[in-house]
Coordinates of C-alpha atoms and ligand atoms in Angstrom, one line a residue:
Chain C
M1 CA 35.1 -38.1 -28.4
V2 CA 31.8 -38.0 -26.6
T3 CA 28.8 -36.2 -28.0
V4 CA 26.6 -34.2 -25.6
E5 CA 23.1 -33.3 -26.5
F6 CA 21.8 -30.2 -24.5
P7 CA 18.3 -29.8 -23.3
D8 CA 17.7 -27.2 -26.1
G9 CA 18.6 -29.8 -28.8
T10 CA 22.1 -28.4 -29.5
F11 CA 25.2 -30.6 -29.5
R12 CA 28.8 -30.4 -28.2
Q13 CA 31.7 -32.7 -28.2
S14 CA 34.0 -33.5 -25.2
E15 CA 37.3 -35.3 -25.1
K16 CA 36.8 -36.4 -21.4
N17 CA 35.3 -39.7 -20.5
R18 CA 34.1 -39.5 -16.9
I19 CA 30.6 -37.9 -16.8
K20 CA 31.6 -35.5 -14.0
D21 CA 34.5 -34.2 -16.2
I22 CA 32.4 -34.1 -19.3
L23 CA 29.8 -31.9 -17.5
R24 CA 32.5 -29.6 -16.3
D25 CA 34.1 -29.5 -19.8
V26 CA 30.8 -28.4 -21.4
G27 CA 30.1 -25.9 -18.6
Q28 CA 27.2 -27.7 -16.8
N29 CA 26.7 -27.9 -13.0
E30 CA 25.9 -31.5 -12.1
H31 CA 23.2 -30.3 -9.7
A32 CA 21.4 -28.6 -12.6
V33 CA 21.1 -31.5 -15.1
L34 CA 20.4 -35.2 -15.3
V35 CA 22.4 -37.4 -17.6
V36 CA 20.8 -40.0 -19.8
I37 CA 22.6 -42.7 -21.9
D38 CA 20.4 -45.0 -24.1
G39 CA 17.3 -44.0 -22.2
C40 CA 18.8 -44.7 -18.7
L41 CA 19.9 -42.3 -16.0
V42 CA 23.5 -42.5 -15.0
T43 CA 25.6 -41.1 -12.1
P44 CA 28.4 -38.6 -12.6
D45 CA 31.2 -41.0 -11.5
I46 CA 30.9 -43.4 -14.5
C47 CA 33.2 -43.4 -17.4
V48 CA 32.0 -43.8 -21.0
K49 CA 33.6 -45.1 -24.2
N50 CA 34.7 -43.1 -27.1
G51 CA 31.7 -42.4 -29.4
T52 CA 29.0 -42.5 -26.7
E53 CA 26.1 -40.0 -27.0
I54 CA 24.9 -38.5 -23.7
K55 CA 21.7 -36.5 -23.3
L56 CA 21.2 -33.8 -20.7
I57 CA 17.9 -33.1 -19.1
S58 CA 17.5 -29.7 -17.4
V59 CA 16.1 -29.9 -13.9
V60 CA 15.8 -26.2 -13.2
S61 CA 12.3 -24.7 -13.3
G62 CA 12.0 -21.0 -13.6
G63 CA 9.7 -18.2 -12.4
Chain H
M1 CA 28.5 -46.2 -8.2
K2 CA 26.3 -48.9 -6.5
C3 CA 23.0 -48.5 -4.7
I4 CA 23.7 -48.3 -1.0
K5 CA 20.8 -50.6 -0.3
C6 CA 21.1 -53.4 -2.8
E7 CA 24.4 -53.2 -4.8
E8 CA 22.6 -52.7 -8.1
N9 CA 24.0 -49.9 -10.4
A10 CA 22.9 -46.5 -9.1
V11 CA 20.8 -44.3 -11.3
I12 CA 21.2 -41.2 -9.1
S13 CA 23.8 -40.0 -6.7
L14 CA 23.0 -37.9 -3.6
S15 CA 26.3 -36.1 -2.9
R16 CA 25.1 -34.6 0.4
H17 CA 24.6 -38.3 1.6
N18 CA 27.6 -39.5 -0.4
A19 CA 25.4 -42.3 -1.6
G20 CA 23.7 -43.6 -4.7
F21 CA 20.4 -45.4 -5.3
C22 CA 18.9 -47.8 -7.8
K23 CA 15.4 -46.9 -9.2
E24 CA 13.6 -49.0 -6.6
H25 CA 15.4 -47.6 -3.6
F26 CA 15.4 -44.1 -4.9
T27 CA 11.6 -44.2 -5.3
E28 CA 11.4 -45.5 -1.7
Y29 CA 13.7 -42.8 -0.4
F30 CA 11.7 -40.1 -2.3
H31 CA 8.4 -41.3 -0.8
R32 CA 9.9 -41.3 2.6
Q33 CA 11.1 -37.7 2.2
V34 CA 7.6 -36.5 1.2
E35 CA 6.0 -38.5 4.1
A36 CA 8.6 -36.9 6.5
A37 CA 7.8 -33.4 5.4
I38 CA 4.1 -33.9 5.7
K39 CA 4.5 -35.3 9.2
E40 CA 7.1 -32.8 10.4
Y41 CA 5.0 -29.8 9.5
A42 CA 1.5 -31.5 10.1
M43 CA 0.7 -30.6 6.5
L44 CA -2.2 -32.9 5.7
K45 CA -4.9 -35.0 7.4
T46 CA -6.4 -38.1 5.7
S47 CA -9.8 -36.4 5.8
D48 CA -8.4 -33.5 3.7
R49 CA -9.7 -32.7 0.2
I50 CA -6.6 -31.5 -1.5
M51 CA -6.5 -29.1 -4.4
V52 CA -3.1 -29.8 -6.1
C53 CA -2.1 -26.6 -8.0
V54 CA -0.6 -27.9 -11.2
S55 CA 1.3 -26.2 -14.0
G56 CA 2.1 -29.2 -16.3
G57 CA 5.7 -29.0 -15.0
K58 CA 7.6 -31.8 -13.2
D59 CA 7.2 -30.6 -9.6
S60 CA 3.4 -30.3 -9.5
L61 CA 2.8 -33.5 -11.5
V62 CA 5.2 -35.5 -9.3
L63 CA 3.4 -34.1 -6.2
W64 CA 0.0 -35.0 -7.6
H65 CA 1.2 -38.5 -8.5
I66 CA 2.6 -39.1 -5.0
L67 CA -0.3 -37.7 -3.0
N68 CA -2.6 -39.9 -5.1
L69 CA -0.3 -43.0 -4.4
M70 CA -0.4 -42.2 -0.7
G71 CA -4.2 -42.4 -0.8
Y72 CA -5.1 -38.8 -0.4
K73 CA -8.3 -37.3 -2.0
T74 CA -6.9 -35.0 -4.7
A75 CA -8.0 -33.0 -7.7
G76 CA -5.7 -31.0 -9.9
M77 CA -6.3 -27.3 -10.5
Y78 CA -4.7 -25.7 -13.6
V79 CA -4.9 -22.1 -14.8
S80 CA -4.2 -21.8 -18.5
L81 CA -2.5 -18.4 -18.8
G82 CA -3.0 -17.7 -22.5
I83 CA 0.7 -17.6 -23.1
G84 CA 0.8 -19.1 -26.6
E85 CA 2.2 -22.5 -27.3
Y86 CA 3.6 -22.8 -23.7
S87 CA 0.0 -22.7 -22.3
Q88 CA -1.4 -25.1 -24.9
K89 CA 1.4 -27.7 -24.3
S90 CA 1.2 -27.5 -20.5
K91 CA -2.6 -27.8 -20.5
A92 CA -2.3 -31.0 -22.7
K93 CA 0.2 -32.5 -20.2
V94 CA -2.2 -31.8 -17.3
N95 CA -5.1 -33.3 -19.1
A96 CA -3.1 -36.4 -20.2
F97 CA -1.8 -37.0 -16.7
A98 CA -5.3 -36.8 -15.2
Q99 CA -6.7 -39.1 -17.8
K100 CA -4.0 -41.7 -17.5
N101 CA -4.4 -41.8 -13.7
G102 CA -8.2 -41.5 -13.6
L103 CA -8.0 -38.2 -11.7
D104 CA -10.0 -35.0 -11.9
A105 CA -8.4 -31.9 -13.4
I106 CA -10.2 -28.5 -12.9
I107 CA -9.2 -26.2 -15.7
V108 CA -9.6 -22.5 -15.8
D109 CA -8.7 -21.0 -19.2
L110 CA -7.9 -17.3 -19.2
D111 CA -8.5 -17.1 -22.9
D112 CA -12.1 -18.2 -22.3
E113 CA -12.3 -15.8 -19.4
G114 CA -11.3 -13.0 -21.7
C115 CA -8.2 -12.1 -19.7
P116 CA -5.0 -13.8 -20.9
I117 CA -1.9 -12.7 -19.0
P118 CA -0.1 -11.0 -21.9
L119 CA -3.2 -8.8 -22.5
L120 CA -3.7 -8.0 -18.8
A121 CA 0.0 -7.1 -18.5
A122 CA -0.1 -4.9 -21.6
R123 CA -3.2 -3.0 -20.6
T124 CA -2.2 -2.5 -17.0
K125 CA 1.5 -1.8 -18.0
R126 CA 2.5 -4.2 -15.3
N127 CA 5.0 -7.0 -15.2
A128 CA 3.5 -10.3 -16.5
C129 CA 4.6 -12.3 -13.5
S130 CA 3.1 -9.9 -11.0
V131 CA -0.3 -9.9 -12.8
C132 CA 0.0 -13.7 -13.2
G133 CA 0.5 -14.2 -9.5
Q134 CA -2.5 -12.1 -8.6
V135 CA -4.8 -13.8 -11.2
K136 CA -3.6 -17.3 -10.2
R137 CA -4.3 -16.6 -6.5
H138 CA -7.8 -15.4 -7.3
F139 CA -8.7 -18.6 -9.2
F140 CA -7.0 -20.9 -6.7
N141 CA -9.0 -19.3 -3.9
K142 CA -12.2 -19.3 -5.9
V143 CA -11.9 -22.9 -7.0
A144 CA -10.9 -24.1 -3.5
L145 CA -14.0 -22.4 -2.0
D146 CA -16.4 -23.5 -4.7
G147 CA -15.0 -27.0 -4.8
G148 CA -15.1 -27.5 -1.0
F149 CA -11.3 -28.2 -0.8
T150 CA -9.7 -28.0 2.6
V151 CA -6.1 -27.4 1.6
A152 CA -4.1 -26.3 -1.5
A153 CA -0.8 -28.1 -2.2
T154 CA 1.9 -26.8 -4.5
G155 CA 5.0 -28.5 -5.9
H156 CA 7.6 -26.1 -4.6
N157 CA 10.9 -28.0 -4.1
L158 CA 14.0 -27.4 -2.0
D159 CA 15.7 -25.3 -4.8
D160 CA 12.6 -23.1 -5.2
E161 CA 12.3 -22.4 -1.5
A162 CA 16.1 -22.0 -0.9
A163 CA 16.2 -19.5 -3.8
R164 CA 13.2 -17.6 -2.4
L165 CA 14.8 -17.5 1.0
F166 CA 18.1 -16.3 -0.5
G167 CA 16.3 -13.5 -2.4
N168 CA 14.3 -12.5 0.7
V169 CA 17.5 -12.4 2.8
L170 CA 19.4 -10.4 0.2
R171 CA 16.6 -7.8 0.3
W172 CA 15.9 -8.3 4.1
D173 CA 12.3 -8.6 3.0
T174 CA 10.8 -9.2 6.4
K175 CA 7.2 -9.4 5.1
H176 CA 8.1 -12.3 2.8
L177 CA 10.5 -13.9 5.3
A178 CA 7.5 -14.3 7.5
K179 CA 5.8 -16.4 4.8
M180 CA 8.6 -18.9 4.3
S181 CA 6.9 -21.7 6.2
P182 CA 5.9 -24.7 4.1
V183 CA 2.5 -24.6 5.8
L184 CA 0.5 -21.4 5.8
P185 CA -2.7 -21.3 7.8
E186 CA -6.2 -20.7 6.4
E187 CA -7.6 -17.2 6.6
G188 CA -11.2 -16.3 6.4
E189 CA -13.5 -18.4 4.2
T190 CA -11.5 -18.1 1.0
I191 CA -7.9 -18.7 1.8
K192 CA -7.3 -22.3 2.5
R193 CA -4.3 -23.9 4.3
K194 CA -1.3 -24.0 1.8
V195 CA 1.3 -26.8 1.9
K196 CA 4.5 -27.6 0.1
P197 CA 5.2 -31.4 0.6
L198 CA 8.3 -31.5 -1.7
I199 CA 10.4 -29.0 0.3
R200 CA 12.9 -31.7 1.4
L201 CA 13.7 -32.6 -2.2
P202 CA 16.1 -30.8 -4.6
E203 CA 14.7 -30.3 -8.1
R204 CA 17.3 -32.6 -9.6
E205 CA 15.7 -35.4 -7.5
V206 CA 12.2 -34.4 -8.5
A207 CA 13.2 -34.5 -12.2
A208 CA 14.9 -37.9 -11.7
Y209 CA 11.7 -39.2 -10.0
A210 CA 9.6 -38.0 -12.9
F211 CA 11.9 -39.6 -15.4
L212 CA 12.2 -42.9 -13.6
N213 CA 8.4 -43.1 -13.0
G214 CA 7.3 -42.2 -16.5
I215 CA 5.6 -38.9 -15.5
D216 CA 5.3 -36.9 -18.7
Y217 CA 5.7 -33.2 -18.0
I218 CA 6.4 -30.1 -20.0
P219 CA 10.2 -29.5 -19.9
D220 CA 9.9 -26.0 -21.3
E221 CA 9.7 -23.1 -18.9
C222 CA 7.2 -20.3 -19.1
P223 CA 8.7 -17.8 -21.6
K224 CA 8.1 -15.0 -19.1
S225 CA 10.5 -16.6 -16.6
R226 CA 13.5 -15.7 -18.7
G227 CA 15.9 -13.5 -16.7
A228 CA 14.0 -14.1 -13.5
S229 CA 16.2 -13.4 -10.4
S230 CA 15.2 -16.7 -8.9
L231 CA 17.1 -18.5 -11.7
K232 CA 20.2 -16.6 -10.8
Y233 CA 19.8 -17.5 -7.1
K234 CA 19.4 -21.1 -8.0
E235 CA 22.6 -21.0 -10.1
V236 CA 24.5 -19.5 -7.2
L237 CA 23.2 -22.0 -4.8
N238 CA 24.0 -24.9 -7.1
E239 CA 27.6 -23.5 -7.4
L240 CA 27.8 -23.6 -3.6
E241 CA 26.2 -27.0 -3.5
A242 CA 28.9 -28.4 -5.9
S243 CA 31.7 -27.2 -3.6
S244 CA 29.9 -28.0 -0.3
P245 CA 27.3 -30.7 -0.6
G246 CA 24.3 -30.1 1.7
T247 CA 24.4 -26.3 1.6
K248 CA 20.9 -25.9 0.3
H249 CA 19.4 -28.3 2.9
F250 CA 21.3 -26.5 5.6
F251 CA 20.5 -23.0 4.5
Y252 CA 16.8 -23.7 4.2
G253 CA 16.3 -26.1 7.1
E254 CA 18.4 -24.0 9.6
F255 CA 16.3 -20.9 8.8
F256 CA 13.4 -22.5 10.7
R257 CA 15.5 -23.6 13.7
A258 CA 17.7 -20.4 14.0
A259 CA 15.8 -17.4 12.6
A260 CA 12.2 -17.9 11.5
D261 CA 10.8 -16.9 14.9
R262 CA 12.2 -13.4 14.4
F263 CA 9.8 -13.0 11.5
P264 CA 6.4 -14.0 12.8
Y265 CA 3.6 -14.8 10.5
I266 CA 0.8 -12.2 10.9
T267 CA -2.7 -13.3 9.9
N268 CA -5.4 -10.8 8.9
E269 CA -7.6 -12.5 11.6
N270 CA -8.5 -9.2 13.3
D271 CA -9.6 -7.9 9.9
E272 CA -11.8 -10.9 9.1
D273 CA -14.9 -9.1 10.2
K274 CA -14.2 -6.4 7.8
M275 CA -14.3 -8.9 4.9
K276 CA -17.2 -8.8 2.5
K277 CA -18.1 -10.5 -0.7
C278 CA -17.1 -9.0 -4.1
I279 CA -20.3 -7.7 -5.7
K280 CA -19.1 -9.0 -9.1
C281 CA -17.7 -12.5 -8.4
G282 CA -18.4 -13.3 -4.7
A283 CA -14.7 -13.6 -3.7
E284 CA -13.7 -12.3 -0.2
T285 CA -12.5 -8.7 -0.3
Y286 CA -12.1 -5.6 1.9
L287 CA -13.6 -3.5 -0.8
D288 CA -16.9 -3.8 -2.7
V289 CA -15.1 -5.1 -5.8
C290 CA -12.2 -7.5 -5.4
S291 CA -8.7 -6.8 -6.9
F292 CA -9.2 -9.3 -9.7
C293 CA -12.5 -7.8 -10.9
R294 CA -10.9 -4.3 -10.7
L295 CA -8.0 -5.7 -12.8
K296 CA -10.5 -7.0 -15.4
E297 CA -12.3 -3.7 -15.5
K298 CA -9.1 -2.2 -16.8
L299 CA -9.4 -4.3 -19.9
N300 CA -12.7 -2.7 -20.8
G301 CA -11.6 0.8 -19.7
Ligands
SF4_401 S1 7.0 -17.1 -15.2 FE1 5.0 -17.4 -16.3 S2 3.9 -18.7 -15.0 FE2 5.5 -17.9 -13.7 S3 4.6 -16.1 -12.8 FE3 5.6 -15.4 -14.6 S4 4.0 -15.4 -16.2 FE4 3.2 -16.6 -14.5
ZN402 ZN1 18.8 -50.6 -4.6
ZN403 ZN1 -14.5 -10.1 -7.8

């Protein structure tokens, strides 16, 4: 299980392990977020271990 | 994924190039994109005094950071809109950025001016964003004139401009299609040349640049932007981008090659001799009192 922290501070779990699949699983477009693990940016192709926490940064500015 | 330049682990992937970059090579790529946009559209001269219009968000602070690195003479110009906590936080980010980099920030505070956006919108029964646009334009023009700036730079990125183009095409808004260019010429004394040096960069890359280079910005959006149609257009364009990488670049870039000449930019040059100075604030106007001063009068009426 991977824990996903959303930009608004809420959390969700995903059973996938590739970032690209995790994003799809939690309904995020990979062009609209950045993914951070342990303070580092990662690309959507990487796979993460069970228990990893990933943080999403929204990149879309409004108005 | 590895960096295509050095085989280090990539920190960002650019699907339209089918490539990844490490921090160092992404930063290099990013700077090259800004330089290319400035050159392609002849946006800036080294002699320019640039007023960078900042909001405290990622785009404008990244732009200010890069123009400063490139050696341009810049000052930040920020209008605090009087929109509660959002305005307080974003002003603090602008001031902190300026201080950290030894740069000048010119701050106009609408609370101090007695005309915060929520109050103006309520009294005039207008939409906050339309009042906001008018008030910001007034102060950008005024500060540019008073401060002797030669050009105003804004942090609009590829997603902002592709979404704006998309909206203008959906409405066949020819007046605004004529104003899509990332360089708009100066008009009269007051309106300076306007440039958008980040137009080659999608906002995801701007956010990555800010993250990797420690640029501290306000991640929250203005609360008045909720439900804005531009957000919907961005979402649609990102959907298309996910299935066909490169769509946003193509849509925006090809507009200038294939269609922009059908929507020529019309300056008010012939009307310039009809311009006078507002009797209240000195801004250029066709009437005795400028539209901003007339707006403010409604607060007292
Ligand atoms: S979203 Fe906020 S900052 Fe943008 S135009 Fe509307 S009121 Fe102004
Ligand atoms: Zn590299
Ligand atoms: Zn006036």
